[in-house]
Amino acid sequence: DVYKRQNLIIQTRCQATNLIFEGTRVVGVAYLYNGVKQESRASQEVILSGGAINSPQLLMLSGIGEATHLKSLGIDVVADLPGVGQNLQDHLVAGVLNYVTKPDTLANATKITSLAKYLLLRKGMLTSNGGEAGFFIKTSPDLPAPDIQFHFFPGAFEDHGRTPIPLYGGHGFSLGGCVLRPESRGYVKLKSKDAMTAPAMQPCYLTSESDTEKMVEGIKLARRLIQTRAFDSVRGPEHLPGDQVQTDADIAEYIRNRAETLYHPVGTCKMGTDSMAVVDSQLRVRGIQGLRVVDAAVMPTITSGNTNAPTIMIAEKAADLIRQS
């Protein structure tokens, strides 16, 4: 998230610092442009679409959030909304990484021949998005719906793909599962009232025992699938978790050490009517006029799968609501 923030600043040379109020109505946004403070005024509404990390950050910087937290940083409270930054949810993935006996994986994507093939023919390794296959599965036949989503990657997916595997020329394949409806909840808080300081992000992964148990089952299922006949011609030794990791306790420890985000943070400005809700059914921030949040932060619970399409749907619905207002 810090990298994305820096990249966005580089592209736009802008960083939003706070919302501008007249009473409890938002009338614009203050921002830094090339380090110089600027303001943009809105004739009707301001739409906040910073995502599940930056949307609550800007709200809190502007005095919308849990009053005690804001006061501790010297921020004047405009609206005491304790749910801002709370209810953070994400999909966590941990998988099995195997070496392969045939050197035909995305490890070849870095070769100059792969680049030439892509530039000249728009074919080859560089046309892959990495996640070449996926499926949903139940960890128990008694469940009404799948509770694990698997992702197959024809390469070595460790440390978000940044860590090469040491043997077999770096060639491997990965099969990882994530819990679709995690029970663990985290939070986003401010470290400082300086908008250029990244907020504190604590997803609290695996604080629910149920989440850990389901991810352990996901590793077991991945191993079983990799041992099926379909992989016989390419399957090499297991690199991760490794043959020494067999008991549920050992698998759980592997998950705690190696699991990675699937980049699906949601929920930190949730829609609802309870005391922790941040926006109403029209995506309007409670107790504030002229401000809506339109991004994955408004999801009360995470979707049972990738969050991209549902977030687009939220935006489409918001466009209709705005036109009707």
Short mmCIF file of C-alpha atoms in Angstrom, two decimals:
data_model
loop_
_atom_site.label_atom_id
_atom_site.label_comp_id
_atom_site.label_asym_id
_atom_site.label_seq_id
_atom_site.Cartn_x
_atom_site.Cartn_y
_atom_site.Cartn_z
CA ASP A 1 0.00 0.00 0.00
CA VAL A 2 2.87 2.38 0.73
CA TYR A 3 4.34 1.60 -2.71
CA LYS A 4 0.97 2.21 -4.39
CA ARG A 5 0.57 5.49 -2.51
CA GLN A 6 4.04 6.69 -3.61
CA ASN A 7 3.36 5.61 -7.20
CA LEU A 8 0.04 7.49 -7.25
CA ILE A 9 1.69 10.62 -5.89
CA ILE A 10 4.37 10.35 -8.60
CA GLN A 11 1.72 10.01 -11.32
CA THR A 12 -0.56 12.86 -10.16
CA ARG A 13 1.88 14.85 -8.03
CA CYS A 14 -1.06 15.20 -5.63
CA GLN A 15 -1.84 13.94 -2.15
CA ALA A 16 -5.21 14.61 -0.51
CA THR A 17 -4.70 15.94 3.02
CA ASN A 18 -8.18 16.63 4.37
CA LEU A 19 -11.78 17.39 3.54
CA ILE A 20 -13.03 20.97 3.72
CA PHE A 21 -16.13 21.66 5.84
CA GLU A 22 -18.73 24.31 6.28
CA GLY A 23 -20.27 23.13 9.52
CA THR A 24 -20.90 19.44 8.97
CA ARG A 25 -21.14 19.74 5.20
CA VAL A 26 -18.18 18.76 3.03
CA VAL A 27 -17.59 21.41 0.38
CA GLY A 28 -14.23 20.39 -1.02
CA VAL A 29 -10.87 18.68 -0.67
CA ALA A 30 -7.48 20.09 0.32
CA TYR A 31 -4.44 18.51 -1.27
CA LEU A 32 -0.74 18.97 -1.86
CA TYR A 33 0.35 19.54 -5.47
CA ASN A 34 4.11 19.46 -5.92
CA GLY A 35 4.30 20.10 -2.19
CA VAL A 36 2.07 23.20 -2.35
CA LYS A 37 -1.31 23.14 -0.60
CA GLN A 38 -4.28 23.53 -2.94
CA GLU A 39 -8.06 23.28 -2.62
CA SER A 40 -10.81 22.01 -4.92
CA ARG A 41 -14.39 22.98 -4.15
CA ALA A 42 -17.48 20.91 -4.94
CA SER A 43 -20.79 22.41 -5.99
CA GLN A 44 -22.79 19.36 -4.87
CA GLU A 45 -20.93 16.37 -3.37
CA VAL A 46 -17.50 14.96 -2.70
CA ILE A 47 -16.96 11.29 -3.60
CA LEU A 48 -14.28 9.53 -1.57
CA SER A 49 -12.81 6.48 -3.35
CA GLY A 50 -9.50 5.86 -1.64
CA GLY A 51 -10.06 2.18 -0.93
CA ALA A 52 -10.26 0.30 2.35
CA ILE A 53 -7.00 1.82 3.64
CA ASN A 54 -6.93 5.40 2.39
CA SER A 55 -10.66 6.21 2.63
CA PRO A 56 -10.78 5.76 6.42
CA GLN A 57 -7.41 7.51 6.67
CA LEU A 58 -8.72 10.67 4.96
CA LEU A 59 -11.92 10.58 7.01
CA MET A 60 -9.93 10.43 10.24
CA LEU A 61 -7.52 13.15 9.10
CA SER A 62 -10.62 15.28 8.50
CA GLY A 63 -12.12 14.71 11.95
CA ILE A 64 -14.48 11.84 11.14
CA GLY A 65 -13.85 8.80 13.28
CA GLU A 66 -13.55 7.54 16.84
CA ALA A 67 -13.37 10.69 18.96
CA THR A 68 -10.79 9.52 21.52
CA HIS A 69 -8.38 8.36 18.81
CA LEU A 70 -8.68 11.63 16.89
CA LYS A 71 -8.26 13.80 19.98
CA SER A 72 -5.13 11.87 20.96
CA LEU A 73 -3.55 13.12 17.72
CA GLY A 74 -4.77 16.68 18.09
CA ILE A 75 -7.47 16.37 15.40
CA ASP A 76 -10.69 18.32 15.94
CA VAL A 77 -13.70 15.98 15.91
CA VAL A 78 -16.38 16.76 13.34
CA ALA A 79 -18.30 13.46 13.64
CA ASP A 80 -17.74 10.75 16.27
CA LEU A 81 -18.02 7.60 14.14
CA PRO A 82 -16.20 4.76 15.95
CA GLY A 83 -16.55 2.40 12.98
CA VAL A 84 -14.17 4.37 10.75
CA GLY A 85 -11.13 2.15 10.17
CA GLN A 86 -12.60 -0.81 12.01
CA ASN A 87 -13.97 -4.06 10.51
CA LEU A 88 -10.95 -4.56 8.20
CA GLN A 89 -11.25 -7.88 6.35
CA ASP A 90 -9.07 -9.51 3.73
CA HIS A 91 -8.51 -12.80 1.95
CA LEU A 92 -5.35 -14.56 3.07
CA VAL A 93 -3.69 -17.22 0.90
CA ALA A 94 -1.24 -19.98 1.75
CA GLY A 95 -0.31 -22.72 -0.63
CA VAL A 96 1.83 -25.61 -1.72
CA LEU A 97 4.82 -24.92 -3.96
CA ASN A 98 6.27 -27.80 -5.96
CA TYR A 99 9.28 -28.01 -8.19
CA VAL A 100 8.59 -29.21 -11.71
CA THR A 101 10.49 -31.70 -13.86
CA LYS A 102 9.86 -29.76 -17.08
CA PRO A 103 11.29 -26.21 -17.30
CA ASP A 104 8.21 -24.61 -18.81
CA THR A 105 6.84 -22.19 -16.20
CA LEU A 106 6.61 -18.44 -15.72
CA ALA A 107 10.23 -18.49 -14.60
CA ASN A 108 10.91 -18.23 -18.35
CA ALA A 109 9.01 -14.93 -18.52
CA THR A 110 12.16 -13.00 -17.65
CA LYS A 111 14.06 -14.26 -20.68
CA ILE A 112 14.72 -11.90 -23.56
CA THR A 113 13.08 -14.40 -25.93
CA SER A 114 9.83 -14.10 -23.95
CA LEU A 115 9.94 -10.32 -24.25
CA ALA A 116 10.62 -10.52 -28.00
CA LYS A 117 7.76 -12.99 -28.52
CA TYR A 118 5.38 -10.70 -26.67
CA LEU A 119 6.45 -7.52 -28.45
CA LEU A 120 6.36 -9.09 -31.92
CA LEU A 121 3.51 -11.57 -31.67
CA ARG A 122 1.66 -10.72 -28.45
CA LYS A 123 2.11 -14.35 -27.43
CA GLY A 124 4.06 -16.32 -24.86
CA MET A 125 4.75 -16.18 -21.14
CA LEU A 126 4.23 -12.44 -20.79
CA THR A 127 0.58 -12.72 -21.83
CA SER A 128 -0.14 -14.60 -18.58
CA ASN A 129 -1.77 -12.86 -15.63
CA GLY A 130 -0.22 -15.45 -13.33
CA GLY A 131 -3.47 -16.85 -11.95
CA GLU A 132 -4.04 -19.29 -14.78
CA ALA A 133 -6.72 -21.36 -13.05
CA GLY A 134 -8.96 -21.23 -10.02
CA PHE A 135 -11.84 -23.04 -8.42
CA PHE A 136 -14.07 -23.10 -5.36
CA ILE A 137 -14.37 -26.08 -3.04
CA LYS A 138 -15.96 -27.19 0.23
CA THR A 139 -13.77 -28.37 3.08
CA SER A 140 -16.75 -30.47 4.21
CA PRO A 141 -19.60 -31.96 2.13
CA ASP A 142 -22.05 -30.76 4.79
CA LEU A 143 -21.43 -27.09 3.99
CA PRO A 144 -24.11 -25.26 1.97
CA ALA A 145 -21.50 -23.49 -0.21
CA PRO A 146 -17.76 -23.58 -0.91
CA ASP A 147 -15.60 -22.05 1.81
CA ILE A 148 -12.20 -22.18 0.06
CA GLN A 149 -11.07 -20.60 -3.21
CA PHE A 150 -7.99 -22.08 -4.87
CA HIS A 151 -5.59 -20.30 -7.21
CA PHE A 152 -3.18 -22.13 -9.50
CA PHE A 153 -0.01 -20.32 -10.53
CA PRO A 154 2.36 -21.86 -13.11
CA GLY A 155 5.35 -20.49 -11.26
CA ALA A 156 6.91 -20.11 -7.83
CA PHE A 157 4.62 -17.93 -5.75
CA GLU A 158 6.56 -17.10 -2.59
CA ASP A 159 6.77 -13.66 -1.01
CA HIS A 160 4.33 -12.36 -3.64
CA GLY A 161 6.48 -13.91 -6.34
CA ARG A 162 9.59 -11.93 -5.37
CA THR A 163 11.61 -14.83 -3.90
CA PRO A 164 13.07 -17.28 -6.45
CA ILE A 165 13.19 -20.95 -5.53
CA PRO A 166 16.73 -22.31 -5.33
CA LEU A 167 16.69 -25.50 -7.42
CA TYR A 168 15.35 -26.83 -10.73
CA GLY A 169 16.27 -23.57 -12.45
CA GLY A 170 13.70 -21.75 -10.35
CA HIS A 171 10.84 -23.65 -12.01
CA GLY A 172 7.82 -24.64 -9.97
CA PHE A 173 4.06 -24.36 -9.69
CA SER A 174 1.89 -23.20 -6.80
CA LEU A 175 -1.59 -24.10 -5.61
CA GLY A 176 -2.94 -21.95 -2.80
CA GLY A 177 -6.25 -21.66 -1.00
CA CYS A 178 -7.92 -18.80 0.83
CA VAL A 179 -10.81 -18.77 3.31
CA LEU A 180 -13.72 -17.10 1.52
CA ARG A 181 -15.56 -15.82 4.58
CA PRO A 182 -12.90 -15.10 7.21
CA GLU A 183 -14.04 -14.32 10.73
CA SER A 184 -10.90 -12.37 11.68
CA ARG A 185 -11.29 -8.59 11.83
CA GLY A 186 -8.60 -5.93 11.87
CA TYR A 187 -8.37 -2.16 11.76
CA VAL A 188 -6.76 0.93 10.26
CA LYS A 189 -5.67 3.77 12.55
CA LEU A 190 -3.72 6.96 12.14
CA LYS A 191 -0.11 7.17 13.25
CA SER A 192 -0.03 10.91 12.77
CA LYS A 193 -2.18 13.81 11.63
CA ASP A 194 0.33 14.29 8.82
CA ALA A 195 -1.35 13.07 5.64
CA MET A 196 1.99 12.00 4.22
CA THR A 197 2.44 9.42 6.99
CA ALA A 198 1.00 6.02 6.12
CA PRO A 199 -1.64 4.79 8.56
CA ALA A 200 -1.19 1.82 10.87
CA MET A 201 -2.73 -1.27 9.28
CA GLN A 202 -3.40 -4.33 11.44
CA PRO A 203 -5.45 -6.99 9.61
CA CYS A 204 -5.40 -9.37 12.61
CA TYR A 205 -5.14 -12.37 10.30
CA LEU A 206 -5.88 -15.79 11.84
CA THR A 207 -7.14 -14.35 15.13
CA SER A 208 -10.14 -16.59 14.52
CA GLU A 209 -9.34 -20.24 15.20
CA SER A 210 -11.86 -21.21 12.52
CA ASP A 211 -9.87 -19.30 9.87
CA THR A 212 -6.71 -21.19 10.79
CA GLU A 213 -8.47 -24.56 10.75
CA LYS A 214 -9.93 -23.92 7.30
CA MET A 215 -6.57 -22.84 5.89
CA VAL A 216 -4.98 -26.01 7.26
CA GLU A 217 -7.62 -28.00 5.39
CA GLY A 218 -6.81 -25.96 2.31
CA ILE A 219 -3.15 -27.05 2.44
CA LYS A 220 -4.20 -30.68 2.85
CA LEU A 221 -6.55 -30.46 -0.14
CA ALA A 222 -3.86 -28.79 -2.27
CA ARG A 223 -1.44 -31.59 -1.49
CA ARG A 224 -4.01 -34.22 -2.43
CA LEU A 225 -4.74 -32.50 -5.72
CA ILE A 226 -1.06 -32.18 -6.62
CA GLN A 227 -0.65 -35.92 -6.10
CA THR A 228 -3.33 -36.76 -8.67
CA ARG A 229 -2.48 -38.31 -12.03
CA ALA A 230 -2.87 -35.03 -13.90
CA PHE A 231 0.39 -33.76 -12.38
CA ASP A 232 2.39 -36.99 -12.78
CA SER A 233 4.34 -35.80 -15.82
CA VAL A 234 5.50 -32.51 -14.28
CA ARG A 235 5.45 -32.93 -10.50
CA GLY A 236 8.78 -32.64 -8.73
CA PRO A 237 9.59 -32.57 -5.00
CA GLU A 238 7.60 -30.32 -2.71
CA HIS A 239 9.44 -27.11 -1.79
CA LEU A 240 6.81 -25.60 0.52
CA PRO A 241 5.61 -26.44 3.11
CA GLY A 242 8.10 -29.33 2.69
CA ASP A 243 7.95 -33.00 3.62
CA GLN A 244 8.84 -32.24 7.25
CA VAL A 245 5.55 -30.32 7.71
CA GLN A 246 2.83 -32.92 8.24
CA THR A 247 0.84 -32.42 11.45
CA ASP A 248 -2.01 -29.92 11.69
CA ALA A 249 0.02 -27.93 14.21
CA ASP A 250 3.03 -27.80 11.88
CA ILE A 251 0.86 -26.79 8.91
CA ALA A 252 -0.77 -24.05 11.01
CA GLU A 253 2.68 -22.73 11.96
CA TYR A 254 3.71 -22.77 8.29
CA ILE A 255 0.58 -20.77 7.43
CA ARG A 256 1.28 -18.21 10.15
CA ASN A 257 4.82 -17.74 8.81
CA ARG A 258 4.14 -17.83 5.07
CA ALA A 259 0.56 -16.73 4.33
CA GLU A 260 0.13 -13.66 2.12
CA THR A 261 -2.61 -11.20 1.32
CA LEU A 262 -4.69 -11.65 -1.82
CA TYR A 263 -5.05 -7.85 -1.99
CA HIS A 264 -8.76 -7.82 -1.07
CA PRO A 265 -9.02 -5.39 1.89
CA VAL A 266 -12.61 -4.26 2.56
CA GLY A 267 -14.98 -3.15 5.27
CA THR A 268 -13.37 -0.17 7.01
CA CYS A 269 -16.26 2.24 6.26
CA LYS A 270 -19.02 -0.29 6.40
CA MET A 271 -22.60 0.28 5.31
CA GLY A 272 -25.31 -0.31 7.89
CA THR A 273 -27.54 1.05 10.62
CA ASP A 274 -25.73 -0.13 13.76
CA SER A 275 -23.41 1.96 15.92
CA MET A 276 -20.31 0.89 13.96
CA ALA A 277 -21.74 1.73 10.54
CA VAL A 278 -20.01 4.55 8.66
CA VAL A 279 -22.25 5.00 5.61
CA ASP A 280 -25.97 4.54 5.06
CA SER A 281 -27.71 2.63 2.27
CA GLN A 282 -27.06 5.55 -0.07
CA LEU A 283 -23.30 5.44 0.71
CA ARG A 284 -23.58 8.80 2.52
CA VAL A 285 -21.33 9.26 5.55
CA ARG A 286 -23.49 9.33 8.68
CA GLY A 287 -23.86 12.73 10.30
CA ILE A 288 -22.16 14.48 7.38
CA GLN A 289 -23.68 16.20 4.36
CA GLY A 290 -22.24 16.21 0.86
CA LEU A 291 -19.96 13.20 1.26
CA ARG A 292 -20.16 9.61 0.04
CA VAL A 293 -17.70 6.74 0.19
CA VAL A 294 -17.66 4.66 -3.00
CA ASP A 295 -15.21 1.77 -2.81
CA ALA A 296 -14.71 -1.63 -1.15
CA ALA A 297 -14.49 0.02 2.28
CA VAL A 298 -18.31 0.12 2.42
CA MET A 299 -18.72 -3.68 2.32
CA PRO A 300 -20.05 -4.87 5.71
CA THR A 301 -18.58 -8.33 5.02
CA ILE A 302 -16.10 -9.50 2.44
CA THR A 303 -17.45 -11.13 -0.71
CA SER A 304 -16.98 -14.87 -1.23
CA GLY A 305 -14.43 -14.41 -3.99
CA ASN A 306 -12.45 -11.71 -5.74
CA THR A 307 -13.50 -8.17 -4.84
CA ASN A 308 -12.89 -6.40 -8.16
CA ALA A 309 -16.26 -7.04 -9.84
CA PRO A 310 -18.31 -6.31 -6.66
CA THR A 311 -16.43 -3.01 -6.25
CA ILE A 312 -17.26 -2.05 -9.84
CA MET A 313 -20.89 -2.89 -9.08
CA ILE A 314 -20.79 -0.63 -6.00
CA ALA A 315 -19.52 2.19 -8.21
CA GLU A 316 -22.23 1.60 -10.82
CA LYS A 317 -24.91 1.68 -8.11
CA ALA A 318 -23.38 4.83 -6.62
CA ALA A 319 -23.56 6.54 -10.02
CA ASP A 320 -27.30 5.81 -10.14
CA LEU A 321 -27.78 7.10 -6.57
CA ILE A 322 -25.89 10.29 -7.32
CA ARG A 323 -27.90 10.96 -10.48
CA GLN A 324 -31.14 10.45 -8.54
CA SER A 325 -30.19 12.80 -5.70
#
